[in-house]
Tab-separated table of C-alpha atoms and ligand atoms in Angstrom:
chain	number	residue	atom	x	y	z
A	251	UNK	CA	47.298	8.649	-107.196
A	252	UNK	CA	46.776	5.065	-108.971
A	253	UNK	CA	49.757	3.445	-110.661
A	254	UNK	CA	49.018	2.984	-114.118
A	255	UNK	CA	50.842	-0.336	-115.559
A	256	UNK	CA	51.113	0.197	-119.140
A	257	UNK	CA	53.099	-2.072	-120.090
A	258	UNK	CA	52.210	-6.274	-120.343
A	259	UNK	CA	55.846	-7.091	-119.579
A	260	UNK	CA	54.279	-6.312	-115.973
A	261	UNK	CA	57.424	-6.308	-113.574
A	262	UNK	CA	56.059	-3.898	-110.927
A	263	UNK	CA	53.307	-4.967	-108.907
A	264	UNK	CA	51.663	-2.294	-106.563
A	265	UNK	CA	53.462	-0.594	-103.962
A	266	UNK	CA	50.750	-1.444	-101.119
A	267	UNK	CA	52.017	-5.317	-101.604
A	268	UNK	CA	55.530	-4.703	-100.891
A	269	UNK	CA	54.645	-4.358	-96.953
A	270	UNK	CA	54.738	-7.201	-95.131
A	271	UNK	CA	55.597	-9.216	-92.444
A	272	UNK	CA	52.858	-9.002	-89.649
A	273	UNK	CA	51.486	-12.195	-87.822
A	274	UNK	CA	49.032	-13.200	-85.751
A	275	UNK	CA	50.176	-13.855	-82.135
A	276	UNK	CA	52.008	-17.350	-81.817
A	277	UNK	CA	51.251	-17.172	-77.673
A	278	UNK	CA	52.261	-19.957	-75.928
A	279	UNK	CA	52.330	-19.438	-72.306
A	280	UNK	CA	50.919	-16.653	-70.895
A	281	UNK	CA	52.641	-15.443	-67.932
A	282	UNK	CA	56.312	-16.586	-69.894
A	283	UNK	CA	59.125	-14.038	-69.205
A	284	UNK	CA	59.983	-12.269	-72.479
A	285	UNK	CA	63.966	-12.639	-72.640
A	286	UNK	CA	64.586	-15.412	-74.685
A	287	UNK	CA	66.924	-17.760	-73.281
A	288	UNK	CA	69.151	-20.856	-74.951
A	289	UNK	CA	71.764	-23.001	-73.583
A	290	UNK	CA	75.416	-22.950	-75.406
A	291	UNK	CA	76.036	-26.231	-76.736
A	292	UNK	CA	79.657	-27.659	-76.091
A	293	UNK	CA	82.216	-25.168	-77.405
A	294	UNK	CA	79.692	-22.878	-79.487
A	295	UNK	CA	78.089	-19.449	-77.773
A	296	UNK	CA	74.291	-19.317	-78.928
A	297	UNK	CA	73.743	-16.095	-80.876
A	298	UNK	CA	70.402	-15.267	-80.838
A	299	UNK	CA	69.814	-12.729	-83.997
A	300	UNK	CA	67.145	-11.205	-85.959
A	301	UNK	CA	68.754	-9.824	-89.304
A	302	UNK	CA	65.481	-8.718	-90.900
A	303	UNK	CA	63.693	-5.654	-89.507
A	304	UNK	CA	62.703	-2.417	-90.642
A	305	UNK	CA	62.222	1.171	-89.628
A	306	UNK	CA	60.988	4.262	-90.926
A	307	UNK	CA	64.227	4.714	-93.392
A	308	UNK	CA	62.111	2.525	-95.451
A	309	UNK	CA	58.564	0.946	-95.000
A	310	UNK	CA	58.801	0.520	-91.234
A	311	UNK	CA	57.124	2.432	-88.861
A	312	UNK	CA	58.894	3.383	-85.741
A	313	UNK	CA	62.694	5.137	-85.550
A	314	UNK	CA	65.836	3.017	-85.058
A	315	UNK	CA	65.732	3.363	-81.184
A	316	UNK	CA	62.572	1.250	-80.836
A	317	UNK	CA	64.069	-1.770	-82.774
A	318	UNK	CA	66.850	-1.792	-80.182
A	319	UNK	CA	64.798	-1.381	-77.323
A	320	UNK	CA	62.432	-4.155	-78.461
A	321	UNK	CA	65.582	-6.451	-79.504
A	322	UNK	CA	67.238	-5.682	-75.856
A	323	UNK	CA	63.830	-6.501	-74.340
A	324	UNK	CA	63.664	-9.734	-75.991
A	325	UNK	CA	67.038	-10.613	-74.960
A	326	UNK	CA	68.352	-10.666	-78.816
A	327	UNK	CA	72.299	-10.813	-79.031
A	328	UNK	CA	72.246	-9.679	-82.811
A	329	UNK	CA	70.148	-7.400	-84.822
A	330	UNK	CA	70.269	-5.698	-88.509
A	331	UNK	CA	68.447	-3.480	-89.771
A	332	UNK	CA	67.666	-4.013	-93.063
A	333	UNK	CA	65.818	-1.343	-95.156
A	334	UNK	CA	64.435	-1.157	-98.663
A	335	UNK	CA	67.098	0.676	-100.873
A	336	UNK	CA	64.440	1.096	-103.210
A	337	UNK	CA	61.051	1.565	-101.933
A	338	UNK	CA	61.315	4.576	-99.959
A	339	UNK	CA	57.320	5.434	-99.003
A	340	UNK	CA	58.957	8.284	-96.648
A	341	UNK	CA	60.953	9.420	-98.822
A	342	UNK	CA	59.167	13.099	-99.401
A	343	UNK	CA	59.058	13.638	-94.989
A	344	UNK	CA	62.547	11.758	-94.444
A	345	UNK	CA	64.904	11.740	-97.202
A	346	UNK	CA	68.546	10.683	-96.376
A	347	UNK	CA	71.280	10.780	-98.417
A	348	UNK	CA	73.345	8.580	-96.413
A	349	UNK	CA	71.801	4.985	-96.110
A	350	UNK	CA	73.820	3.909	-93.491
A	351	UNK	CA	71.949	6.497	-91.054
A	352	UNK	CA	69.621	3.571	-89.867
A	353	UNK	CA	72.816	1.311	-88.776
A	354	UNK	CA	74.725	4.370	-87.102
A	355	UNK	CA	71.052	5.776	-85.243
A	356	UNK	CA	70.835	1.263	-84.116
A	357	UNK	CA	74.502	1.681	-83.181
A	358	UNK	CA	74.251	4.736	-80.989
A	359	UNK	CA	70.681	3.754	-79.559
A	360	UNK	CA	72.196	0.190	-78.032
A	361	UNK	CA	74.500	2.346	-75.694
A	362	UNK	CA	76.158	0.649	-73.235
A	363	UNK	CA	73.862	-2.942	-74.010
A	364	UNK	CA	76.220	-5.521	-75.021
A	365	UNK	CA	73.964	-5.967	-78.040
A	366	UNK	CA	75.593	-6.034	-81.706
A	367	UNK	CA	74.023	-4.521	-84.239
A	368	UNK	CA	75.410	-5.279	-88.060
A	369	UNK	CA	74.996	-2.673	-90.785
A	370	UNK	CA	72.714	-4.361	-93.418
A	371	UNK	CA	70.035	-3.741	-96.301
A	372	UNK	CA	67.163	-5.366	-98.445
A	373	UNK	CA	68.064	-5.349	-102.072
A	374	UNK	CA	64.143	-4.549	-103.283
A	375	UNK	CA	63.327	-6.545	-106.821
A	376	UNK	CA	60.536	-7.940	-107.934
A	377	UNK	CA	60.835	-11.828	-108.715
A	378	UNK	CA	60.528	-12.095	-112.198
A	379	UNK	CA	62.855	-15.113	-114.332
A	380	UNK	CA	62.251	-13.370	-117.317
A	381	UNK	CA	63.981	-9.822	-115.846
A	382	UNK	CA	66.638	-11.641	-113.911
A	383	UNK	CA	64.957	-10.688	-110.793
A	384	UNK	CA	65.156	-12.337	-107.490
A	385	UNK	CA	62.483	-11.031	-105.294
A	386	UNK	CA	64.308	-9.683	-102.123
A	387	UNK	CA	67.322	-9.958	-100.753
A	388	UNK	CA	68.893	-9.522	-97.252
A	389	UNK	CA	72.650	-8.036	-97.798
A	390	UNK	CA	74.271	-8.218	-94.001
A	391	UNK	CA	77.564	-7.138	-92.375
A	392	UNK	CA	78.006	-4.923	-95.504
A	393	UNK	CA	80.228	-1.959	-95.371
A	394	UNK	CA	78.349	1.074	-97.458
A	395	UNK	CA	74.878	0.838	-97.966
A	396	UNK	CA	75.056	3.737	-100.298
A	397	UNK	CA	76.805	1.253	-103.232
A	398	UNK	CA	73.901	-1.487	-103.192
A	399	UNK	CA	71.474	1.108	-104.869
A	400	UNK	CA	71.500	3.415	-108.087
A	401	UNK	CA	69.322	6.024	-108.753
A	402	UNK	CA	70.074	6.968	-112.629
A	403	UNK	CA	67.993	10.126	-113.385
A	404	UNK	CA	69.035	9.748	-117.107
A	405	UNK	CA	66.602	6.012	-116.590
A	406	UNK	CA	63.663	7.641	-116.044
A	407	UNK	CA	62.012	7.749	-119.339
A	408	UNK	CA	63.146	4.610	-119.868
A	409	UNK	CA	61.264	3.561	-116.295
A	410	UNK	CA	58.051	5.516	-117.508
A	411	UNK	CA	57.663	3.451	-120.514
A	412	UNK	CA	57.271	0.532	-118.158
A	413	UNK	CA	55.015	2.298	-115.572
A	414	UNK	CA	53.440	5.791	-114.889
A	415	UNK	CA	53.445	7.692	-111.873
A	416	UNK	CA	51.983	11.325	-110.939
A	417	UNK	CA	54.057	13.797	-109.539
A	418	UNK	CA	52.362	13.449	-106.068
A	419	UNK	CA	53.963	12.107	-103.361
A	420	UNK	CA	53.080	8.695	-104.157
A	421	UNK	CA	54.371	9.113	-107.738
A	422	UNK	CA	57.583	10.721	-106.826
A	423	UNK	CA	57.670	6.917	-104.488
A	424	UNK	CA	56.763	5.106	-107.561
A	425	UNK	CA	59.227	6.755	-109.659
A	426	UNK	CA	62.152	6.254	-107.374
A	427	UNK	CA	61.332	2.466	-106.719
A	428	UNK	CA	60.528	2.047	-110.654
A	429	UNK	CA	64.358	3.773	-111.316
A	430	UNK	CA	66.128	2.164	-109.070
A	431	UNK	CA	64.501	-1.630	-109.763
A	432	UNK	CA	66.093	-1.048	-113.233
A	433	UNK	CA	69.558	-1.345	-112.425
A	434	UNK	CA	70.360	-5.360	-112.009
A	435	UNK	CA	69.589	-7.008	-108.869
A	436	UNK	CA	73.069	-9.428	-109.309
A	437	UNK	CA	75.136	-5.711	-109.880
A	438	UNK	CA	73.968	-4.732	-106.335
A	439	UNK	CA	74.555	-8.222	-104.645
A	440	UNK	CA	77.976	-8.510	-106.206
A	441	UNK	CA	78.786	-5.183	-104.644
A	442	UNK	CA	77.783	-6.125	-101.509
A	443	UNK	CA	79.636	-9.785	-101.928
A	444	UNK	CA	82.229	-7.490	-102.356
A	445	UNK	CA	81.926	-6.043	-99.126
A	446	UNK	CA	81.964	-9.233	-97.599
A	447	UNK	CA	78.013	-9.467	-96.940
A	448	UNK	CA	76.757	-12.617	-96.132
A	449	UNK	CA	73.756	-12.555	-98.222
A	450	UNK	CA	70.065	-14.739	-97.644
A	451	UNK	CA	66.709	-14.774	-99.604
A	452	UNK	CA	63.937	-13.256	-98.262
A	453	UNK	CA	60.769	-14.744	-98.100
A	454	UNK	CA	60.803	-16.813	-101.389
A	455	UNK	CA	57.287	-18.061	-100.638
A	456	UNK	CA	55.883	-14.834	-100.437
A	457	UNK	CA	52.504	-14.795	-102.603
A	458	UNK	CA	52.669	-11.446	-103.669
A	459	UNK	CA	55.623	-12.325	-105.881
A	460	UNK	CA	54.648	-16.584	-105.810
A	461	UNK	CA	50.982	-16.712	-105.893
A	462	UNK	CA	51.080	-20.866	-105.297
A	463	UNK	CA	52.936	-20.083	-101.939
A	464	UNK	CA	55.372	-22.086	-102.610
A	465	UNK	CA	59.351	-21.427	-103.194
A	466	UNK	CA	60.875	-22.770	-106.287
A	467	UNK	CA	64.309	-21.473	-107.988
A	468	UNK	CA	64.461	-19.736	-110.798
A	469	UNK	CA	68.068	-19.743	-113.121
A	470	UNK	CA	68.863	-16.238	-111.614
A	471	UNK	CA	68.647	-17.949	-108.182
A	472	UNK	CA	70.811	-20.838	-109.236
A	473	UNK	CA	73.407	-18.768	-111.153
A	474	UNK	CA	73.450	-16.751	-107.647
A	475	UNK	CA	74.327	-20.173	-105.710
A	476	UNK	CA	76.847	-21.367	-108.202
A	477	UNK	CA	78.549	-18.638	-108.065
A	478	UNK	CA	78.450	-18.331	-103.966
A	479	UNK	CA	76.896	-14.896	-104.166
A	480	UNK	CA	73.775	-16.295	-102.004
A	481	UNK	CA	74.112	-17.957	-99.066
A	482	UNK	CA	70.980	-18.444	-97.288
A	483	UNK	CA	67.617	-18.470	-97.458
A	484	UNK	CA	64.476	-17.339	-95.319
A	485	UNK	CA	62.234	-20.405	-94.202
A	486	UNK	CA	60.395	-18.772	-91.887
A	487	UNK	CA	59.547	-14.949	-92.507
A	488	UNK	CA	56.798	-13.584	-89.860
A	489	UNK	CA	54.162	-15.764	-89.721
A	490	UNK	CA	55.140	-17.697	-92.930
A	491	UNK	CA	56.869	-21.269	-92.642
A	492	UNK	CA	57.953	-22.790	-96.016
A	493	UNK	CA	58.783	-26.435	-96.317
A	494	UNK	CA	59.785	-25.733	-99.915
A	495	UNK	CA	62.483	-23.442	-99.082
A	496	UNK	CA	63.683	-25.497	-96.486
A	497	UNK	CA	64.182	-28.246	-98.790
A	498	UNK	CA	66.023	-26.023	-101.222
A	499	UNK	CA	68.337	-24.843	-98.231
A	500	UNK	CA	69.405	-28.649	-97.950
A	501	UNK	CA	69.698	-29.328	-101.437
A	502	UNK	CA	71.521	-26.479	-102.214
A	503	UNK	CA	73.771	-26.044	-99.330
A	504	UNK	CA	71.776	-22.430	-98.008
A	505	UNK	CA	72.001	-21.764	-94.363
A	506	UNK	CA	68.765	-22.018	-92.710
A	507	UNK	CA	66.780	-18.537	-91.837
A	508	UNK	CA	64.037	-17.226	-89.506
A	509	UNK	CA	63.325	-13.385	-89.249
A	510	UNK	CA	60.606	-11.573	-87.960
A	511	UNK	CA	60.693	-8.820	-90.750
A	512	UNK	CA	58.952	-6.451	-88.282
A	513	UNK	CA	57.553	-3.083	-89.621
A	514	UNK	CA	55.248	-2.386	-86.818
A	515	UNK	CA	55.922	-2.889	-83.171
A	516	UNK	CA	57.090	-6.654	-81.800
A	517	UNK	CA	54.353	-5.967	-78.920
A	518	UNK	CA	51.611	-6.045	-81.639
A	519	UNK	CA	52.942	-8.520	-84.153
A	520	UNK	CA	53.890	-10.986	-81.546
A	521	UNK	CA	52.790	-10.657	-78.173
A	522	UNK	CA	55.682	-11.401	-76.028
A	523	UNK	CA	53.767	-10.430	-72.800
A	524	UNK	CA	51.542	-13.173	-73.273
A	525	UNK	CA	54.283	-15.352	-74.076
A	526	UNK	CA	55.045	-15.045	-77.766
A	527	UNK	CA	58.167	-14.318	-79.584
A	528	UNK	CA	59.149	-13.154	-82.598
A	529	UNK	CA	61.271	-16.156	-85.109
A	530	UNK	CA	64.603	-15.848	-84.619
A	531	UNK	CA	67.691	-17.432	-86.045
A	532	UNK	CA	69.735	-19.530	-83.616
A	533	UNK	CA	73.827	-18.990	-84.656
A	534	UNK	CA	75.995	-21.743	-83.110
A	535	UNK	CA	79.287	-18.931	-83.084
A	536	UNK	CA	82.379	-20.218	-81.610
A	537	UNK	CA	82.320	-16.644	-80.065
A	538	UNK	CA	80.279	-13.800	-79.359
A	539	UNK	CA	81.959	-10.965	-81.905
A	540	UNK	CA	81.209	-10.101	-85.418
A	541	UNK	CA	83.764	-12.538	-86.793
A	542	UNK	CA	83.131	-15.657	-85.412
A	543	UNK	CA	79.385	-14.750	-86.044
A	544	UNK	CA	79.740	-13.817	-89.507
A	545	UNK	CA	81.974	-17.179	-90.035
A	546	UNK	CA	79.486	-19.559	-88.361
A	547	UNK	CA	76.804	-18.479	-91.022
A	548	UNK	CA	78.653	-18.994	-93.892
A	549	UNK	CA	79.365	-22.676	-92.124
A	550	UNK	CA	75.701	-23.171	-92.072
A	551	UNK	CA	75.670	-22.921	-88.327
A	552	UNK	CA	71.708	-22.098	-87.381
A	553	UNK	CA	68.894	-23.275	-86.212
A	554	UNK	CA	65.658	-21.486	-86.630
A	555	UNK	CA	63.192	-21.190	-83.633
A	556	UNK	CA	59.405	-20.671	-84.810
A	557	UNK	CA	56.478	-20.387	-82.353
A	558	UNK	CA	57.777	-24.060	-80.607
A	559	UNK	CA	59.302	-25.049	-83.233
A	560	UNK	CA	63.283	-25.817	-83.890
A	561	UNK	CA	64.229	-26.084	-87.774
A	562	UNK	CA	67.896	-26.610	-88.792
A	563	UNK	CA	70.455	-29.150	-90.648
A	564	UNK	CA	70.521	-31.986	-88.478
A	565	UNK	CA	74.236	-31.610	-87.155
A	566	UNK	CA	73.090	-28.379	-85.495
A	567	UNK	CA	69.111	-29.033	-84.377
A	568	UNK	CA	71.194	-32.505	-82.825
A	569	UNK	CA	74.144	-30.078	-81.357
A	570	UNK	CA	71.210	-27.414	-79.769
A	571	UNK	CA	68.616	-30.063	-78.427
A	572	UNK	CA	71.157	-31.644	-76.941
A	573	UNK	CA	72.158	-28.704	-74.499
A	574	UNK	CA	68.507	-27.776	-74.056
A	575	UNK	CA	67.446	-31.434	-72.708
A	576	UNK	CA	69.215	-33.652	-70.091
A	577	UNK	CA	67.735	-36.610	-67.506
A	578	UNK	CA	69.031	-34.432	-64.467
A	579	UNK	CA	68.098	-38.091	-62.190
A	580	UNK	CA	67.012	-41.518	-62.874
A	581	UNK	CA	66.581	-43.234	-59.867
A	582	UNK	CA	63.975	-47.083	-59.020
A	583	UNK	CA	61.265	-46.439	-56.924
A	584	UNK	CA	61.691	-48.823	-53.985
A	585	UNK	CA	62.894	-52.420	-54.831
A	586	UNK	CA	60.514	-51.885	-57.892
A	587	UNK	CA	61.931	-52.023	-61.245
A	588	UNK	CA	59.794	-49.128	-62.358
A	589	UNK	CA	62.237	-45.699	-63.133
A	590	UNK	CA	61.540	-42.644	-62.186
A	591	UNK	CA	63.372	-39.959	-64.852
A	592	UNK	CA	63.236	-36.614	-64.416
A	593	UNK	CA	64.207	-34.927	-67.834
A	594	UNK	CA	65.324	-31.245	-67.764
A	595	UNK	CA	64.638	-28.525	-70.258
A	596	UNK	CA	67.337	-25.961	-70.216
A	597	UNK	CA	65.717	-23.600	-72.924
A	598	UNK	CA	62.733	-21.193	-73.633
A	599	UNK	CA	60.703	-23.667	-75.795
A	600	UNK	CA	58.764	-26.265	-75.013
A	601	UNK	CA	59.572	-29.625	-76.212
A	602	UNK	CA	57.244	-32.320	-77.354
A	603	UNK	CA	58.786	-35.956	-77.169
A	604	UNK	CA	57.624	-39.238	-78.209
A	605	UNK	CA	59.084	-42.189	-76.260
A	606	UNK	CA	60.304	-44.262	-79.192
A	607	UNK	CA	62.176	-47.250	-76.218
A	608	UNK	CA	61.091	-50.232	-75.869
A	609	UNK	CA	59.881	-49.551	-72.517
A	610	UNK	CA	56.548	-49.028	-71.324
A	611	UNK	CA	55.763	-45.292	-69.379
A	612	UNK	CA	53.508	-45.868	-66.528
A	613	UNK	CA	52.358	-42.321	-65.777
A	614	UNK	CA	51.787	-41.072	-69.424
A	615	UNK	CA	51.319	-41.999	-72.765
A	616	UNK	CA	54.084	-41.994	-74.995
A	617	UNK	CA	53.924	-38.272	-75.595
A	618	UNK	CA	56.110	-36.421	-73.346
A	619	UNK	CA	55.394	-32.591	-72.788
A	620	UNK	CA	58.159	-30.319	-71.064
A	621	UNK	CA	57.294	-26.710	-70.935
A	622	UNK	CA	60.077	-24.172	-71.225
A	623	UNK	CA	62.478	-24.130	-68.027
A	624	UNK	CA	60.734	-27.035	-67.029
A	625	UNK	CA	60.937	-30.616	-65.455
A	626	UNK	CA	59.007	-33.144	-65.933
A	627	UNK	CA	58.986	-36.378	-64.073
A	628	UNK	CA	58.363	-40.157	-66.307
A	629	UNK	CA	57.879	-43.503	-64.637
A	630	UNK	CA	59.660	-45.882	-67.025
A	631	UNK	CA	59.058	-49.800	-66.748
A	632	UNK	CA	62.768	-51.057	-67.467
A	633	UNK	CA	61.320	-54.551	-66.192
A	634	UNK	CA	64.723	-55.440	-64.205
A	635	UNK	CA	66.812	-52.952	-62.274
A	636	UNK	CA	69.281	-51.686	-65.045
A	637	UNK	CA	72.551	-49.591	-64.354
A	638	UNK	CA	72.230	-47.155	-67.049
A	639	UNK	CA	69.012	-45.659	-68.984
A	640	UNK	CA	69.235	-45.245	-72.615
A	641	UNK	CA	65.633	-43.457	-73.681
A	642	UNK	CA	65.111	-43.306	-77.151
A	643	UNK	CA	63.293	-40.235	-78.256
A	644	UNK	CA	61.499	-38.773	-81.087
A	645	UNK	CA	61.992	-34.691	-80.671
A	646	UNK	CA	58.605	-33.734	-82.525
A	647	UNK	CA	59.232	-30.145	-82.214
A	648	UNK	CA	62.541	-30.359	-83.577
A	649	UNK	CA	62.436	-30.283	-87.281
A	650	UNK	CA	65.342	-31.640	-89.344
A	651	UNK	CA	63.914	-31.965	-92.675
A	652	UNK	CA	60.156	-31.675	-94.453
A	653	UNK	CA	58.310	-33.921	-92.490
A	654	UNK	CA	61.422	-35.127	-90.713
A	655	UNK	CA	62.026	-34.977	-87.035
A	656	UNK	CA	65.168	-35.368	-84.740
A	657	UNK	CA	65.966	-38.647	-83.020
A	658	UNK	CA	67.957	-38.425	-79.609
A	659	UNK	CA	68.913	-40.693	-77.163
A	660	UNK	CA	69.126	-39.317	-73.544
A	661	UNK	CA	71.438	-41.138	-71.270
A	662	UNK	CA	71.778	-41.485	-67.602
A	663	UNK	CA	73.608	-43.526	-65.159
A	664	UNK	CA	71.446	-44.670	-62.167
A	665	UNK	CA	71.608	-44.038	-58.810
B	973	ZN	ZN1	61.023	-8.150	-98.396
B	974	ZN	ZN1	61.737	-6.881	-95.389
């Protein structure tokens, strides 16, 4: 069947563009283990979530059991899954009543894995200023999906004067989605604010719904901020990286996301057999449970990792790269006044550096490569035999800002 859009106050846009969220591979070391692995920094536990997936309850397509198998695979610590209340392709072959199935088939599926899995949904809009409508947007640690939706059969004519559907399949999709998008996107977050969801923006740069590419807020968006009813924001989605939504995330106080949004299989979207990974947020919890999670991302607490990349506030890319990297010895070669540093990488990234000292490097250029569980070894010219090395570095992989990097200083006493 073909959608027919009657109306020019166009707010649905066809059903085939609401799928998204596959990538190319981002490969970066082919024989890499897949568990992803992070040093805690000092007095925080590093949570390593993904609260954006889907499954066959909406447009996803594989059952609850594989999401948890892939998440324990990769080594995740958190996971959501987070269907489409409203577009329900499956709807005709798997309709459910209850909409917290998805969270309760996760919950069983994880066993006796010490992974936690959060009950969570996408509230489905299109993003439209004129409609009040924000795009998409991830509702987690909610209570009842089954509130965050309404289905009002006594809308439909009113829904069919904006769009026309057959009574196919496809229609019955169309007029379900069509329903559904007409009751107001700020009624369903406030429900699940009221729940206690911490709630994020998905994909703002998404060019199905901004055909620039690039994320800008509309007054629904702010009146959503003012009024602490969003609270974070997606700045990497999949493949997509926006510098744009970063930027608003700073200005506007949003904690920093990264989510896969997988609907197919990890294996395919990312390759994590040839040493790939899917984007993950990076919680700094003061504890592994629900509470302290929940609590560190309403403190702003993450750091996203993407392909090699880290992207966060400052405070917390500083607090992370700081337990990933360490000189682990600094010690003169002979009576020479030429150090030899060996600096450690405790995490599952590589890390590019740029020796921003004073000092000369006399094996290497001033670009500094150490692959993930790594050690590389620099010969520094100090020029007389110090007691202490203080190497100024640029962390290019470490982003802290558009176009910003982190600046660290790695310490060591000599021996
Ligand atoms: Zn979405
Ligand atoms: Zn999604």
């Amino acid at each position: 069947m073909k959608i027919f859009l009657i109306s020019l106050s166009l707010i649905f846009f066809p059903l085939s563009l609401i799928s998204h969220g596959s990538v190319g591979s981002s490969a970066h070391k082919p024989d890499a283990p897949r568990h992803m692995d992070f040093p805690n920094p000092k007095g925080y536990v590093t949570v390593i979530s993904d609260l954006h997936t889907h499954t066959a309850f909406s447009d996803g397509h594989v059952w609850p059991p594989i999401r948890i198998e892939e998440a324990i695979r990769d080594g995740l610590d958190l996971i959501s899954l987070t269907e489409h209340l409203e577009y329900q392709p499956h709807m005709q072959d798997i309709p459910h009543k209850d909409r917290n199935r998805p969270f309760k088939e996760a919950t069983q599926a994880t066993g006796k894995h010490d992974l936690l899995v959060i009950n969570g949904a996408e509230i489905t809009r299109e993003m439209n200023k004129d409609y009040n409508s924000p795009g998409h947007i991830n509702a987690v640690f909610i209570k009842d999906a089954n509130k965050l939706y309404k289905f009002d059969e006594n809308k439909i004519e009113e829904a069919s004067n904006l769009v026309k559907w057959g009574q196919d399949q496809e229609g019955k999709v169309m007029e379900f989605y069509a329903v559904t998008n007409l009751w107001p996107a700020e009624n369903a977050i406030r429900e699940a604010d009221k729940q206690g969801a911490f709630l994020f923006w998905n994909h703002p740069s998404w060019t199905a719904q901004r055909s620039d590419g690039i994320a800008i807020l509309d007054p629904i968006h702010e009146k959503l901020i003012n009024e602490k009813l969003l609270h974070g924001i997606e700045v990497i989605n999949g493949g997509f990286y926006s510098e744009e939504a970063f930027q608003i995330a700073l200005d506007n106080k949003l904690t920093v996301m990264g989510t896969s949004d997988v609907h197919n299989l990890i294996d395919w979207d990312y390759e994590p057999h040839s040493g790939g990974h899917r984007p993950v947020t990076l919680i700094l919890s003061k504890a592994r449970n629900e509470d302290s999670i929940k609590s560190a991302l309403f403190s702003r607490r993450t750091v996203v990792w993407y392909k090699d990349l880290l992207i966060g506030e400052e405070r917390n890319v500083d607090m992370l790269v700081k337990a990933c990297l360490e000189i682990s010895s600094a010690s003169y070669m002979y009576s020479s006044s030429v150090l030899r540093v060996r600096i450690k990488n405790n995490s599952d990234t590589k890390f590019t550096l740029k020796n921003n000292s004073g000092f000369t490097i006399a094996n290497d250029d001033d670009y500094i490569e150490v692959p993930p569980q790594d050690t590389v070894t620099i010969e520094v010219n100090t020029l007389e035999r110090l007691s202490k090395i203080d190497l100024d570095l640029q962390v290019l992989n470490a982003i802290t800002a558009p176009k910003e990097n982190l600046s660290l200083t790695l310490s060591k006493r000599i021996e």
